Short mmCIF file of C-alpha atoms in Angstrom, two decimals:
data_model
loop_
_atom_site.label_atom_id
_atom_site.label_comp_id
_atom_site.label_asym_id
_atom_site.label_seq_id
_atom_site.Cartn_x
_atom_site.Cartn_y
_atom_site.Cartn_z
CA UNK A 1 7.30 0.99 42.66
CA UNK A 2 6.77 4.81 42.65
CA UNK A 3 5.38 6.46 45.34
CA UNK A 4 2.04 7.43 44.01
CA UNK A 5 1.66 3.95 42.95
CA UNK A 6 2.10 2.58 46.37
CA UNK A 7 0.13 4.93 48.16
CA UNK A 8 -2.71 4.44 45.50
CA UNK A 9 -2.34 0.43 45.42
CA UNK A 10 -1.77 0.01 49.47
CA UNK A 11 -4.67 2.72 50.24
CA UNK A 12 -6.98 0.61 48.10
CA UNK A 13 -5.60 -2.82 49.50
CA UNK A 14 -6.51 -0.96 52.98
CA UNK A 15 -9.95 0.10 51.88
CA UNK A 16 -10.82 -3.71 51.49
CA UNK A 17 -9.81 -5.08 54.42
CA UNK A 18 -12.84 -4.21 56.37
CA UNK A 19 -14.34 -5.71 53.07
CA UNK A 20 -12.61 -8.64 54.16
CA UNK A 21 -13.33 -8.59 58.20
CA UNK A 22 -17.19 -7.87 56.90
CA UNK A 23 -16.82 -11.31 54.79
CA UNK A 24 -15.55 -13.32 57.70
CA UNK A 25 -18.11 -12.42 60.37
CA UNK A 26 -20.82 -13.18 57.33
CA UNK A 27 -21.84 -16.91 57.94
CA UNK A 28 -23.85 -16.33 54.41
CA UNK A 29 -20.30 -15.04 52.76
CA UNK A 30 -19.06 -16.93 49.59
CA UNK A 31 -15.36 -17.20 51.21
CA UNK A 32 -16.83 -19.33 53.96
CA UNK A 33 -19.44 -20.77 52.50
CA UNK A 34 -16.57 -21.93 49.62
CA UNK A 35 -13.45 -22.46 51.90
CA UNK A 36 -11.72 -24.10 48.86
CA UNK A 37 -12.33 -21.22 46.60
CA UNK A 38 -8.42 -20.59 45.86
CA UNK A 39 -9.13 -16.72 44.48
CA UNK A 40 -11.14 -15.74 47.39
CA UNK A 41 -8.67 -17.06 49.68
CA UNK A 42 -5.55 -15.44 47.51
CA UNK A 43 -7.21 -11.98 47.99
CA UNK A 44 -8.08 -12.53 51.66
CA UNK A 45 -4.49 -13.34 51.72
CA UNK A 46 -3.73 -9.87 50.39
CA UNK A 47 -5.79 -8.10 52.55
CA UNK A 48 -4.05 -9.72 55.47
CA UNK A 49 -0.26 -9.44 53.74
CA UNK A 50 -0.43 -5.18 54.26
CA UNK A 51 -0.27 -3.45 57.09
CA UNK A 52 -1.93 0.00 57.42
CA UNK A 53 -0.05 1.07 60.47
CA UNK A 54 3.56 1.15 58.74
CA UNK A 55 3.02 0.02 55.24
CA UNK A 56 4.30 -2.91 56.08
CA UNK A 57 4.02 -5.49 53.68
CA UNK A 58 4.56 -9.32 54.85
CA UNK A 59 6.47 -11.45 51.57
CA UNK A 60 5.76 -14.73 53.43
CA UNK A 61 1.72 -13.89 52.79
CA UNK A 62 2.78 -12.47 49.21
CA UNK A 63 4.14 -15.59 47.93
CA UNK A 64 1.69 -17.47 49.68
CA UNK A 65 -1.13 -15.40 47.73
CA UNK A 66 0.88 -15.68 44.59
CA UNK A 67 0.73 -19.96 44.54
CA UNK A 68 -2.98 -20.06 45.17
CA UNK A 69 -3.49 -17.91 42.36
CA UNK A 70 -1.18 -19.89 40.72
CA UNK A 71 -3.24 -23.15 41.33
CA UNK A 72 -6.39 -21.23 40.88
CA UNK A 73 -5.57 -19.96 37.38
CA UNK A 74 -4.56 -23.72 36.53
CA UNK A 75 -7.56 -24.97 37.56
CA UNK A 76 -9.25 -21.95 35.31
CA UNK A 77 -7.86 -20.28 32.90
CA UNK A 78 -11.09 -18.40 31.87
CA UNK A 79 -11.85 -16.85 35.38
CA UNK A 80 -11.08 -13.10 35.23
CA UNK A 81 -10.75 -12.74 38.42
CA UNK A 82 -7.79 -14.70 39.00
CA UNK A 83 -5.57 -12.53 36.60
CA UNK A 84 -6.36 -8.98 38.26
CA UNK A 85 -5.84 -11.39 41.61
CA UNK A 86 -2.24 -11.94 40.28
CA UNK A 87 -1.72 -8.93 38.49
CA UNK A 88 -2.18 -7.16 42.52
CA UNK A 89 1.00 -9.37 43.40
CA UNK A 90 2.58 -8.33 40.89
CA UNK A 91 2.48 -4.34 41.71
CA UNK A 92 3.58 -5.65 45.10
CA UNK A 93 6.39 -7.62 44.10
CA UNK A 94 7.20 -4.29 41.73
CA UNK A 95 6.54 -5.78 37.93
CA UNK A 96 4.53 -3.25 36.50
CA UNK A 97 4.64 -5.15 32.96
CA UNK A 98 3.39 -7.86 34.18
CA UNK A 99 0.57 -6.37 36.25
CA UNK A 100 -0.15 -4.17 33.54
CA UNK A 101 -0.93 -7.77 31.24
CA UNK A 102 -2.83 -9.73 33.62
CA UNK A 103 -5.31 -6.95 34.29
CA UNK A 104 -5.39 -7.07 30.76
CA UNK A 105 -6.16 -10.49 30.48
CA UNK A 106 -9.00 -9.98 33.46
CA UNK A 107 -10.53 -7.31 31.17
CA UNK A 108 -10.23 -9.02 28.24
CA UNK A 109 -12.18 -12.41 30.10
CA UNK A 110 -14.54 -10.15 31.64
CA UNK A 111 -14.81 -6.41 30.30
CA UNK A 112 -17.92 -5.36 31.68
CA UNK A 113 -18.44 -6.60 35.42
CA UNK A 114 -15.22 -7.29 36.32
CA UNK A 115 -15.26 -3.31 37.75
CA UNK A 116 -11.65 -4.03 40.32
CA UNK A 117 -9.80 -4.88 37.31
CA UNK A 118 -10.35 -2.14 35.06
CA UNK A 119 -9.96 0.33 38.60
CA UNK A 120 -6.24 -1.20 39.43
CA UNK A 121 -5.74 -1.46 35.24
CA UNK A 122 -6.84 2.73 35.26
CA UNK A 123 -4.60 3.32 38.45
CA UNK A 124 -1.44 1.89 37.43
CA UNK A 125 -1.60 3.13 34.23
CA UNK A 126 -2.04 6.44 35.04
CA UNK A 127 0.42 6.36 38.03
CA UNK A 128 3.11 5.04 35.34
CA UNK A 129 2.86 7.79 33.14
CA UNK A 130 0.11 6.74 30.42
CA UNK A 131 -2.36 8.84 31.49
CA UNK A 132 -4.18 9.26 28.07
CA UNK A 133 -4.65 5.06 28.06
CA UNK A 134 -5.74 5.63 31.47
CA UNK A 135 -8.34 8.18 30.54
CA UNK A 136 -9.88 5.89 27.30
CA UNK A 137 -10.23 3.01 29.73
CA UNK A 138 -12.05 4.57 31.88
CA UNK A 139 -14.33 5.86 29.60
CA UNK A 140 -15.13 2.43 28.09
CA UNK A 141 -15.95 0.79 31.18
CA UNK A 142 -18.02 4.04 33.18
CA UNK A 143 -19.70 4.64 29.46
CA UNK A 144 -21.29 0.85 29.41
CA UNK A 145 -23.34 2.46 32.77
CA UNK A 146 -25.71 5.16 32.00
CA UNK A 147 -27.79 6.43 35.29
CA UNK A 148 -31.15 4.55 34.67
CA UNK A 149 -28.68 0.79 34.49
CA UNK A 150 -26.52 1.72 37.42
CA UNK A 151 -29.25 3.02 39.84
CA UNK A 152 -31.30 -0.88 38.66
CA UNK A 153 -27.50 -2.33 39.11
CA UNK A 154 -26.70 -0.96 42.39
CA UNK A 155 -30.49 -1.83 43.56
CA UNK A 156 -29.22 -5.37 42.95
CA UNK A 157 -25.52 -5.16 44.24
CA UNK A 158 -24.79 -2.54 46.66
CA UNK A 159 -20.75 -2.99 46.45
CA UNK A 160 -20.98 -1.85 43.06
CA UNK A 161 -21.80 1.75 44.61
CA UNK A 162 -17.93 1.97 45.85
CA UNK A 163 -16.98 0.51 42.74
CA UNK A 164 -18.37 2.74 40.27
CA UNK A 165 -17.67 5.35 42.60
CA UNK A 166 -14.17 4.71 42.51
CA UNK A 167 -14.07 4.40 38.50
CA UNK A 168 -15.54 8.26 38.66
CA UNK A 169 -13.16 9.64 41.41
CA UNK A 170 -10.02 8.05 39.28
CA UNK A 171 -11.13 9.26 35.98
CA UNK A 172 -12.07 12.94 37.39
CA UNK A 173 -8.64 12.64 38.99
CA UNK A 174 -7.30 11.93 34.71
CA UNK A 175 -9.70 14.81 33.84
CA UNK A 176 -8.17 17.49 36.40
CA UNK A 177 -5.08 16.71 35.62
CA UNK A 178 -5.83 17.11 32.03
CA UNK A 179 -7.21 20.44 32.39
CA UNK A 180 -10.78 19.73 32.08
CA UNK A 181 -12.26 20.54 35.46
CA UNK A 182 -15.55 20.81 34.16
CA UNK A 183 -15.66 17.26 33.00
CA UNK A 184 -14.07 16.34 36.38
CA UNK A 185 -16.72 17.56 38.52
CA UNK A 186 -19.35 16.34 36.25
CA UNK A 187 -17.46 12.69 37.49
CA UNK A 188 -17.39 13.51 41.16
CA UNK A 189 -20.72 14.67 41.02
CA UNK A 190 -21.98 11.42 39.68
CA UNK A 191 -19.85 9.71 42.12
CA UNK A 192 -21.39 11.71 45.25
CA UNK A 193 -24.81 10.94 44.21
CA UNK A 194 -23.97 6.92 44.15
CA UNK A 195 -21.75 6.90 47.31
CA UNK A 196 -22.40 10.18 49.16
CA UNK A 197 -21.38 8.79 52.19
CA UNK A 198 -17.52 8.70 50.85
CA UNK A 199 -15.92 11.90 52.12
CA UNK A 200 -12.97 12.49 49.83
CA UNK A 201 -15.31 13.10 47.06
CA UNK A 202 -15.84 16.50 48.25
CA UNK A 203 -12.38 17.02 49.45
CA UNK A 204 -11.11 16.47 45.63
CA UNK A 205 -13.78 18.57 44.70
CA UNK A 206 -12.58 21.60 46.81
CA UNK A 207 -8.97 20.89 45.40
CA UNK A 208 -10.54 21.10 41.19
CA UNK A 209 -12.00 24.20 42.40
CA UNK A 210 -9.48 26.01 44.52
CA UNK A 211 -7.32 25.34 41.95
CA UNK A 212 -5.12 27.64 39.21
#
């Protein structure tokens, strides 16, 4: 696993663990109101298998996570979820390839709410060099979400504020580093205005500017 990669899948994997801890402490949550839900459980699993500390990652919660997916994905083949679910242990366990084809396979189930796939899908494509792949993905998923649908989307589901928010940050990321900073601010402004209360939005849009 390359460095960026890490730091980009581990940050995220961070970013959800208080996600996670919200879940728990939610007596309404669909993890504990669905203890046998084999996905949920996989990715709190995850959540729990990385340290933030040292980057630490424990294997015993890895494969753990890897045969409830395994069993989940028997039980339904047709669930999205469960493929960007396993495609996550694979980046950990270093099989890009096969990440690369089970977020695929997510997508492919689910193209247009299934918003974590296509965000790891964008990631580790770009952090393994096809950054132009990277780019076109991202613009098929962001473009199915004009203004007027997200603002009456994220009136109905909050989390898909971060989400979205994330799909902008990564694709003005592909945009700066494609020369078009114009384009790229456009993204981070859209992202600001959806989740202004997420700080490295501005400080990636001091580092477009500043920039040669």
């Amino acid at each position: 696993m390359v460095k960026n990669q890490e730091e980009s899948l581990l940050f995220f994997i961070y970013d959800r663990q208080q996600d996670r801890l919200d879940v728990l402490n939610n007596s309404n949550s669909y993890m504990i109101v669905n203890p046998n839900n084999l996905t949920a459980q996989a990715e709190l699993l995850l959540t729990m298998a990385v340290n933030p500390k040292d980057k630490g990652i424990d294997k015993s919660k890895i494969s753990q996570a890897s045969k409830m997916i395994e069993r989940a994905m028997q039980e339904d083949k047709f669930d999205g979820k469960n493929y960007y679910v396993k495609g996550i242990i694979n980046e950990l366990e270093e099989d890009n390839n096969k990440a690369l084809a089970n977020y695929e396979k997510s997508i492919s189930l689910d193209p247009y709410t299934n918003l974590l796939a296509h965000i790891y899908y964008i990631r580790l494509l770009s952090n393994t060099g096809s950054k132009e792949k990277a780019l076109q993905s991202s613009d098929f998923i962001i473009n199915q979400y004009d203004d007027k649908t997200l603002r009456s989307k994220l009136g109905i589901r909050p989390y898909y504020a971060q989400l979205m928010s994330e799909l902008l940050k990564t694709r003005a990321q592909l945009y700066f580093e494609s020369g078009q900073k114009e384009k790229a601010i456009n993204d981070l402004n859209r992202a600001s205005a959806i989740n202004p209360s997420d700080s490295t939005i501005e400080a990636l849009k001091v580092t477009i500017l500043t920039s040669n």
